[in-house]
PDB file of C-alpha atoms in Angstrom:
ATOM      1  CA  UNK A 447       2.134   1.886 -20.270  1.00  0.00           C
ATOM      2  CA  UNK A 448       3.809  -1.124 -18.652  1.00  0.00           C
ATOM      3  CA  UNK A 449       3.757  -1.380 -14.880  1.00  0.00           C
ATOM      4  CA  UNK A 450       6.571  -2.146 -12.473  1.00  0.00           C
ATOM      5  CA  UNK A 451       8.241  -5.409 -13.453  1.00  0.00           C
ATOM      6  CA  UNK A 452      10.031  -7.604 -10.956  1.00  0.00           C
ATOM      7  CA  UNK A 453      12.066 -10.689 -11.766  1.00  0.00           C
ATOM      8  CA  UNK A 454      12.200 -13.440 -10.895  1.00  0.00           C
ATOM      9  CA  UNK A 455       8.687 -14.053  -9.576  1.00  0.00           C
ATOM     10  CA  UNK A 456       9.740 -16.929  -7.325  1.00  0.00           C
ATOM     11  CA  UNK A 457      13.111 -17.909  -5.939  1.00  0.00           C
ATOM     12  CA  UNK A 458      14.274 -20.752  -3.716  1.00  0.00           C
ATOM     13  CA  UNK A 459      17.674 -20.522  -2.054  1.00  0.00           C
ATOM     14  CA  UNK A 460      19.487 -22.217   0.795  1.00  0.00           C
ATOM     15  CA  UNK A 461      21.011 -20.632   3.862  1.00  0.00           C
ATOM     16  CA  UNK A 462      24.327 -18.939   3.236  1.00  0.00           C
ATOM     17  CA  UNK A 463      23.703 -18.253  -0.429  1.00  0.00           C
ATOM     18  CA  UNK A 464      23.221 -14.814  -1.907  1.00  0.00           C
ATOM     19  CA  UNK A 465      20.479 -13.546  -4.172  1.00  0.00           C
ATOM     20  CA  UNK A 466      19.898 -10.651  -6.563  1.00  0.00           C
ATOM     21  CA  UNK A 467      16.431  -9.347  -7.344  1.00  0.00           C
ATOM     22  CA  UNK A 468      15.627  -7.061 -10.236  1.00  0.00           C
ATOM     23  CA  UNK A 469      13.116  -4.266 -10.689  1.00  0.00           C
ATOM     24  CA  UNK A 470      12.199  -2.270 -13.788  1.00  0.00           C
ATOM     25  CA  UNK A 471      10.174   0.825 -12.867  1.00  0.00           C
ATOM     26  CA  UNK A 472       7.441   2.394 -14.916  1.00  0.00           C
ATOM     27  CA  UNK A 473       8.943   4.223 -17.869  1.00  0.00           C
ATOM     28  CA  UNK A 474       9.898   7.746 -16.849  1.00  0.00           C
ATOM     29  CA  UNK A 475       9.847   7.040 -13.116  1.00  0.00           C
ATOM     30  CA  UNK A 476      13.039   8.001 -11.335  1.00  0.00           C
ATOM     31  CA  UNK A 477      12.414   6.831  -7.794  1.00  0.00           C
ATOM     32  CA  UNK A 478      12.540   3.157  -6.798  1.00  0.00           C
ATOM     33  CA  UNK A 479      11.764   1.850  -3.317  1.00  0.00           C
ATOM     34  CA  UNK A 480      12.093  -1.671  -1.954  1.00  0.00           C
ATOM     35  CA  UNK A 481       9.953  -3.249   0.751  1.00  0.00           C
ATOM     36  CA  UNK A 482      10.020  -6.595   2.531  1.00  0.00           C
ATOM     37  CA  UNK A 483       6.625  -8.102   3.256  1.00  0.00           C
ATOM     38  CA  UNK A 484       6.105 -10.901   5.752  1.00  0.00           C
ATOM     39  CA  UNK A 485       2.890 -12.107   7.427  1.00  0.00           C
ATOM     40  CA  UNK A 486       4.096 -11.049  10.842  1.00  0.00           C
ATOM     41  CA  UNK A 487       5.850  -7.751  10.073  1.00  0.00           C
ATOM     42  CA  UNK A 488       3.817  -6.266   7.263  1.00  0.00           C
ATOM     43  CA  UNK A 489       5.538  -3.934   4.808  1.00  0.00           C
ATOM     44  CA  UNK A 490       9.000  -3.030   6.026  1.00  0.00           C
ATOM     45  CA  UNK A 491      10.942  -0.342   4.188  1.00  0.00           C
ATOM     46  CA  UNK A 492      14.333  -1.474   2.898  1.00  0.00           C
ATOM     47  CA  UNK A 493      15.719   1.425   0.859  1.00  0.00           C
ATOM     48  CA  UNK A 494      14.931   4.003  -1.763  1.00  0.00           C
ATOM     49  CA  UNK A 495      16.901   5.199  -4.764  1.00  0.00           C
ATOM     50  CA  UNK A 496      16.451   8.381  -6.728  1.00  0.00           C
ATOM     51  CA  UNK A 497      18.640   9.201  -9.718  1.00  0.00           C
ATOM     52  CA  UNK A 498      21.084   6.421  -8.803  1.00  0.00           C
ATOM     53  CA  UNK A 499      21.527   7.725  -5.233  1.00  0.00           C
ATOM     54  CA  UNK A 500      20.312   5.951  -2.121  1.00  0.00           C
ATOM     55  CA  UNK A 501      18.173   8.500  -0.273  1.00  0.00           C
ATOM     56  CA  UNK A 502      16.764   6.356   2.499  1.00  0.00           C
ATOM     57  CA  UNK A 503      17.635   3.134   4.223  1.00  0.00           C
ATOM     58  CA  UNK A 504      15.498   1.112   6.597  1.00  0.00           C
ATOM     59  CA  UNK A 505      16.566  -0.839   9.653  1.00  0.00           C
ATOM     60  CA  UNK A 506      17.985  -3.890   7.945  1.00  0.00           C
ATOM     61  CA  UNK A 507      21.456  -5.425   8.338  1.00  0.00           C
ATOM     62  CA  UNK A 508      24.238  -4.664   5.904  1.00  0.00           C
ATOM     63  CA  UNK A 509      23.575  -8.000   4.162  1.00  0.00           C
ATOM     64  CA  UNK A 510      20.809  -6.143   2.336  1.00  0.00           C
ATOM     65  CA  UNK A 511      22.063  -3.804  -0.338  1.00  0.00           C
ATOM     66  CA  UNK A 512      20.845  -2.262  -3.535  1.00  0.00           C
ATOM     67  CA  UNK A 513      21.671  -0.044  -6.423  1.00  0.00           C
ATOM     68  CA  UNK A 514      20.021   1.884  -9.211  1.00  0.00           C
ATOM     69  CA  UNK A 515      21.264   2.188 -12.746  1.00  0.00           C
ATOM     70  CA  UNK A 516      21.203   5.186 -15.063  1.00  0.00           C
ATOM     71  CA  UNK A 517      18.045   3.852 -16.752  1.00  0.00           C
ATOM     72  CA  UNK A 518      16.336   3.788 -13.299  1.00  0.00           C
ATOM     73  CA  UNK A 519      16.285  -0.009 -13.155  1.00  0.00           C
ATOM     74  CA  UNK A 520      17.185  -1.259  -9.709  1.00  0.00           C
ATOM     75  CA  UNK A 521      18.583  -4.380  -8.116  1.00  0.00           C
ATOM     76  CA  UNK A 522      18.707  -5.497  -4.527  1.00  0.00           C
ATOM     77  CA  UNK A 523      21.099  -8.059  -3.163  1.00  0.00           C
ATOM     78  CA  UNK A 524      20.925 -10.164  -0.029  1.00  0.00           C
ATOM     79  CA  UNK A 525      24.101 -11.955   0.998  1.00  0.00           C
ATOM     80  CA  UNK A 526      24.536 -14.834   3.423  1.00  0.00           C
ATOM     81  CA  UNK A 527      20.854 -15.690   3.374  1.00  0.00           C
ATOM     82  CA  UNK A 528      19.100 -16.632   6.603  1.00  0.00           C
ATOM     83  CA  UNK A 529      15.825 -18.504   7.089  1.00  0.00           C
ATOM     84  CA  UNK A 530      14.240 -15.280   8.312  1.00  0.00           C
ATOM     85  CA  UNK A 531      14.882 -13.615   4.973  1.00  0.00           C
ATOM     86  CA  UNK A 532      12.039 -15.630   3.455  1.00  0.00           C
ATOM     87  CA  UNK A 533       9.549 -13.016   2.355  1.00  0.00           C
ATOM     88  CA  UNK A 534       7.869 -11.246  -0.520  1.00  0.00           C
ATOM     89  CA  UNK A 535      10.161  -8.475  -1.769  1.00  0.00           C
ATOM     90  CA  UNK A 536       8.276  -5.627  -3.371  1.00  0.00           C
ATOM     91  CA  UNK A 537       9.610  -2.902  -5.571  1.00  0.00           C
ATOM     92  CA  UNK A 538       7.732   0.350  -6.124  1.00  0.00           C
ATOM     93  CA  UNK A 539       8.357   3.309  -8.356  1.00  0.00           C
ATOM     94  CA  UNK A 540       7.199   6.898  -8.444  1.00  0.00           C
ATOM     95  CA  UNK A 541       7.666   9.633 -10.974  1.00  0.00           C
ATOM     96  CA  UNK A 542       9.641  11.971  -8.756  1.00  0.00           C
ATOM     97  CA  UNK A 543      11.165  12.387  -5.326  1.00  0.00           C
ATOM     98  CA  UNK A 544       7.850  13.166  -3.635  1.00  0.00           C
ATOM     99  CA  UNK A 545       6.891   9.476  -3.468  1.00  0.00           C
ATOM    100  CA  UNK A 546       3.280  10.327  -4.144  1.00  0.00           C
ATOM    101  CA  UNK A 547       1.461   7.824  -6.362  1.00  0.00           C
ATOM    102  CA  UNK A 548       3.763   4.931  -5.544  1.00  0.00           C
ATOM    103  CA  UNK A 549       3.210   1.991  -7.926  1.00  0.00           C
ATOM    104  CA  UNK A 550       4.142  -1.522  -6.807  1.00  0.00           C
ATOM    105  CA  UNK A 551       5.226  -4.556  -8.752  1.00  0.00           C
ATOM    106  CA  UNK A 552       3.917  -8.051  -7.982  1.00  0.00           C
ATOM    107  CA  UNK A 553       7.016  -8.888  -6.009  1.00  0.00           C
ATOM    108  CA  UNK A 554       9.576 -11.652  -5.806  1.00  0.00           C
ATOM    109  CA  UNK A 555       8.685 -14.456  -3.398  1.00  0.00           C
ATOM    110  CA  UNK A 556      11.931 -15.619  -1.809  1.00  0.00           C
ATOM    111  CA  UNK A 557      12.060 -18.868   0.114  1.00  0.00           C
ATOM    112  CA  UNK A 558      15.204 -19.698   2.068  1.00  0.00           C
ATOM    113  CA  UNK A 559      15.577 -23.375   3.023  1.00  0.00           C
TER     114      UNK A 559
ATOM    115  CA  UNK B 640      10.615   6.902  15.393  1.00  0.00           C
ATOM    116  CA  UNK B 641       7.896   7.148  12.793  1.00  0.00           C
ATOM    117  CA  UNK B 642       5.008   4.777  13.278  1.00  0.00           C
ATOM    118  CA  UNK B 643       1.571   4.108  11.773  1.00  0.00           C
ATOM    119  CA  UNK B 644      -0.951   2.059  13.713  1.00  0.00           C
ATOM    120  CA  UNK B 645      -3.859   0.459  11.856  1.00  0.00           C
ATOM    121  CA  UNK B 646      -7.084  -1.028  13.217  1.00  0.00           C
ATOM    122  CA  UNK B 647      -8.736  -3.445  13.011  1.00  0.00           C
ATOM    123  CA  UNK B 648      -6.419  -6.190  11.799  1.00  0.00           C
ATOM    124  CA  UNK B 649      -9.376  -8.163  10.426  1.00  0.00           C
ATOM    125  CA  UNK B 650     -12.830  -7.001   9.409  1.00  0.00           C
ATOM    126  CA  UNK B 651     -15.757  -9.102   8.274  1.00  0.00           C
ATOM    127  CA  UNK B 652     -18.886  -7.503   6.778  1.00  0.00           C
ATOM    128  CA  UNK B 653     -21.933  -8.520   4.813  1.00  0.00           C
ATOM    129  CA  UNK B 654     -22.244  -7.445   1.205  1.00  0.00           C
ATOM    130  CA  UNK B 655     -23.821  -4.015   1.037  1.00  0.00           C
ATOM    131  CA  UNK B 656     -22.621  -2.945   4.483  1.00  0.00           C
ATOM    132  CA  UNK B 657     -20.030  -0.238   5.088  1.00  0.00           C
ATOM    133  CA  UNK B 658     -16.471  -0.872   6.237  1.00  0.00           C
ATOM    134  CA  UNK B 659     -14.240   1.537   8.142  1.00  0.00           C
ATOM    135  CA  UNK B 660     -10.499   1.161   8.721  1.00  0.00           C
ATOM    136  CA  UNK B 661      -8.651   3.570  10.993  1.00  0.00           C
ATOM    137  CA  UNK B 662      -5.015   4.641  11.190  1.00  0.00           C
ATOM    138  CA  UNK B 663      -3.004   6.806  13.544  1.00  0.00           C
ATOM    139  CA  UNK B 664       0.364   8.308  12.675  1.00  0.00           C
ATOM    140  CA  UNK B 665       3.094   9.581  14.973  1.00  0.00           C
ATOM    141  CA  UNK B 666       5.027  12.092  12.838  1.00  0.00           C
ATOM    142  CA  UNK B 667       3.175  15.395  13.025  1.00  0.00           C
ATOM    143  CA  UNK B 668       5.097  16.588   9.952  1.00  0.00           C
ATOM    144  CA  UNK B 669       3.524  13.905   7.743  1.00  0.00           C
ATOM    145  CA  UNK B 670       1.543  15.507   4.932  1.00  0.00           C
ATOM    146  CA  UNK B 671       0.470  12.745   2.554  1.00  0.00           C
ATOM    147  CA  UNK B 672      -1.637   9.667   3.331  1.00  0.00           C
ATOM    148  CA  UNK B 673      -2.276   6.973   0.725  1.00  0.00           C
ATOM    149  CA  UNK B 674      -4.331   3.801   0.994  1.00  0.00           C
ATOM    150  CA  UNK B 675      -3.417   0.593  -0.778  1.00  0.00           C
ATOM    151  CA  UNK B 676      -5.373  -2.563  -1.590  1.00  0.00           C
ATOM    152  CA  UNK B 677      -3.522  -5.849  -1.947  1.00  0.00           C
ATOM    153  CA  UNK B 678      -5.154  -8.872  -3.489  1.00  0.00           C
ATOM    154  CA  UNK B 679      -3.736 -12.365  -3.230  1.00  0.00           C
ATOM    155  CA  UNK B 680      -0.614 -12.842  -5.328  1.00  0.00           C
ATOM    156  CA  UNK B 681      -0.380  -9.180  -6.288  1.00  0.00           C
ATOM    157  CA  UNK B 682       1.457  -6.114  -5.117  1.00  0.00           C
ATOM    158  CA  UNK B 683      -0.356  -3.313  -3.276  1.00  0.00           C
ATOM    159  CA  UNK B 684      -2.418  -1.033  -5.502  1.00  0.00           C
ATOM    160  CA  UNK B 685      -3.065   2.627  -4.702  1.00  0.00           C
ATOM    161  CA  UNK B 686      -6.817   3.194  -4.313  1.00  0.00           C
ATOM    162  CA  UNK B 687      -7.040   6.678  -2.844  1.00  0.00           C
ATOM    163  CA  UNK B 688      -4.805   9.270  -1.237  1.00  0.00           C
ATOM    164  CA  UNK B 689      -5.162  12.550   0.617  1.00  0.00           C
ATOM    165  CA  UNK B 690      -2.894  15.465   1.421  1.00  0.00           C
ATOM    166  CA  UNK B 691      -2.852  17.188   4.769  1.00  0.00           C
ATOM    167  CA  UNK B 692      -4.458  20.368   3.448  1.00  0.00           C
ATOM    168  CA  UNK B 693      -7.663  18.420   2.702  1.00  0.00           C
ATOM    169  CA  UNK B 694     -10.017  16.995   5.312  1.00  0.00           C
ATOM    170  CA  UNK B 695     -11.912  14.538   3.143  1.00  0.00           C
ATOM    171  CA  UNK B 696     -11.720  12.992  -0.304  1.00  0.00           C
ATOM    172  CA  UNK B 697     -14.185  10.725  -2.048  1.00  0.00           C
ATOM    173  CA  UNK B 698     -13.985   8.472  -5.084  1.00  0.00           C
ATOM    174  CA  UNK B 699     -17.209   6.595  -5.835  1.00  0.00           C
ATOM    175  CA  UNK B 700     -17.709   4.112  -2.957  1.00  0.00           C
ATOM    176  CA  UNK B 701     -14.406   4.946  -1.273  1.00  0.00           C
ATOM    177  CA  UNK B 702     -13.691   7.930   0.952  1.00  0.00           C
ATOM    178  CA  UNK B 703     -10.824   8.967   3.190  1.00  0.00           C
ATOM    179  CA  UNK B 704     -11.031  11.410   6.097  1.00  0.00           C
ATOM    180  CA  UNK B 705      -8.158  13.108   7.889  1.00  0.00           C
ATOM    181  CA  UNK B 706      -8.017  14.655  11.349  1.00  0.00           C
ATOM    182  CA  UNK B 707      -4.621  16.375  11.591  1.00  0.00           C
ATOM    183  CA  UNK B 708      -5.124  17.478  15.177  1.00  0.00           C
ATOM    184  CA  UNK B 709      -5.670  13.926  16.362  1.00  0.00           C
ATOM    185  CA  UNK B 710      -3.288  12.486  13.760  1.00  0.00           C
ATOM    186  CA  UNK B 711      -5.978  10.083  12.588  1.00  0.00           C
ATOM    187  CA  UNK B 712      -7.103   9.131   9.112  1.00  0.00           C
ATOM    188  CA  UNK B 713      -9.717   6.618   8.036  1.00  0.00           C
ATOM    189  CA  UNK B 714     -10.846   4.687   4.969  1.00  0.00           C
ATOM    190  CA  UNK B 715     -14.574   4.296   4.400  1.00  0.00           C
ATOM    191  CA  UNK B 716     -15.973   1.807   1.903  1.00  0.00           C
ATOM    192  CA  UNK B 717     -19.723   1.957   1.307  1.00  0.00           C
ATOM    193  CA  UNK B 718     -21.961  -0.651  -0.332  1.00  0.00           C
ATOM    194  CA  UNK B 719     -19.244  -3.286  -0.035  1.00  0.00           C
ATOM    195  CA  UNK B 720     -18.989  -6.012  -2.661  1.00  0.00           C
ATOM    196  CA  UNK B 721     -17.242  -9.408  -2.558  1.00  0.00           C
ATOM    197  CA  UNK B 722     -14.509  -8.032  -4.846  1.00  0.00           C
ATOM    198  CA  UNK B 723     -13.606  -5.545  -2.100  1.00  0.00           C
ATOM    199  CA  UNK B 724     -12.224  -8.493  -0.123  1.00  0.00           C
ATOM    200  CA  UNK B 725      -8.470  -7.906   0.200  1.00  0.00           C
ATOM    201  CA  UNK B 726      -5.834  -6.587   2.584  1.00  0.00           C
ATOM    202  CA  UNK B 727      -5.844  -2.805   2.956  1.00  0.00           C
ATOM    203  CA  UNK B 728      -2.817  -0.782   4.042  1.00  0.00           C
ATOM    204  CA  UNK B 729      -2.659   2.812   5.159  1.00  0.00           C
ATOM    205  CA  UNK B 730       0.560   4.809   4.956  1.00  0.00           C
ATOM    206  CA  UNK B 731       1.967   8.172   5.942  1.00  0.00           C
ATOM    207  CA  UNK B 732       4.732  10.059   4.203  1.00  0.00           C
ATOM    208  CA  UNK B 733       7.528  11.082   6.544  1.00  0.00           C
ATOM    209  CA  UNK B 734       9.080  14.415   5.696  1.00  0.00           C
ATOM    210  CA  UNK B 735      11.912  13.705   8.085  1.00  0.00           C
ATOM    211  CA  UNK B 736      13.177  10.913   5.873  1.00  0.00           C
ATOM    212  CA  UNK B 737      13.149  12.188   2.297  1.00  0.00           C
ATOM    213  CA  UNK B 738       9.473  11.419   1.808  1.00  0.00           C
ATOM    214  CA  UNK B 739       9.694   7.815   2.998  1.00  0.00           C
ATOM    215  CA  UNK B 740       6.323   6.044   3.241  1.00  0.00           C
ATOM    216  CA  UNK B 741       5.587   4.313   6.543  1.00  0.00           C
ATOM    217  CA  UNK B 742       2.910   1.616   6.281  1.00  0.00           C
ATOM    218  CA  UNK B 743       0.390   0.328   8.776  1.00  0.00           C
ATOM    219  CA  UNK B 744       0.228  -3.399   9.522  1.00  0.00           C
ATOM    220  CA  UNK B 745      -2.772  -3.968   7.252  1.00  0.00           C
ATOM    221  CA  UNK B 746      -6.448  -4.894   7.592  1.00  0.00           C
ATOM    222  CA  UNK B 747      -7.814  -8.076   6.076  1.00  0.00           C
ATOM    223  CA  UNK B 748     -11.326  -7.276   4.860  1.00  0.00           C
ATOM    224  CA  UNK B 749     -13.736 -10.095   4.059  1.00  0.00           C
ATOM    225  CA  UNK B 750     -17.045  -9.242   2.379  1.00  0.00           C
ATOM    226  CA  UNK B 751     -19.545 -12.089   2.570  1.00  0.00           C
ATOM    227  CA  UNK B 752     -22.298 -12.440  -0.057  1.00  0.00           C
TER     228      UNK B 752
END
């Protein structure tokens, strides 16, 4: 059974640009969560989708958005990139809405120059 | 708001010693507490979890204990090995936010041969 797949693995952007990150959950999993990981802030919750509906949103500006498709694949978008957006973005999936047994992908390392 | 505090931030032990990482959560309604291990270049991996109706759970060299009254839970690793070296995160599931997981800041464990 394939794990959570995130693409791309690495990304370099400049300030002001926008970026889209992709996540394919484990087959059969319906819940997808996104986290931002930085050395100073740890794992910060961005948002969670279940059956194409956003159930939770963390304390991030509106420049951060996401969506989930009918096949449970998810994308997150960051517009007007800032230097502080440089981070590892992690996607995680779980089988149902309980969020027990959350499985993480390897992440997308975003560098904003 | 919901918060999980994790201590210590770094831990250095000799191979064969035990390691203990402690977490405190703020939301008394939390009922699920997973622990994750993150190795360099990888996403966090679930290593053990416990529900609030259980006081202790063990899996080979790893054990987790929960004190609901004090809102504390701890990870115990016995007979540590160099491959246990990683960053460990605790988390608590918040019932007030559609089962959102709140993570601690992480503990960097180094096991020296």
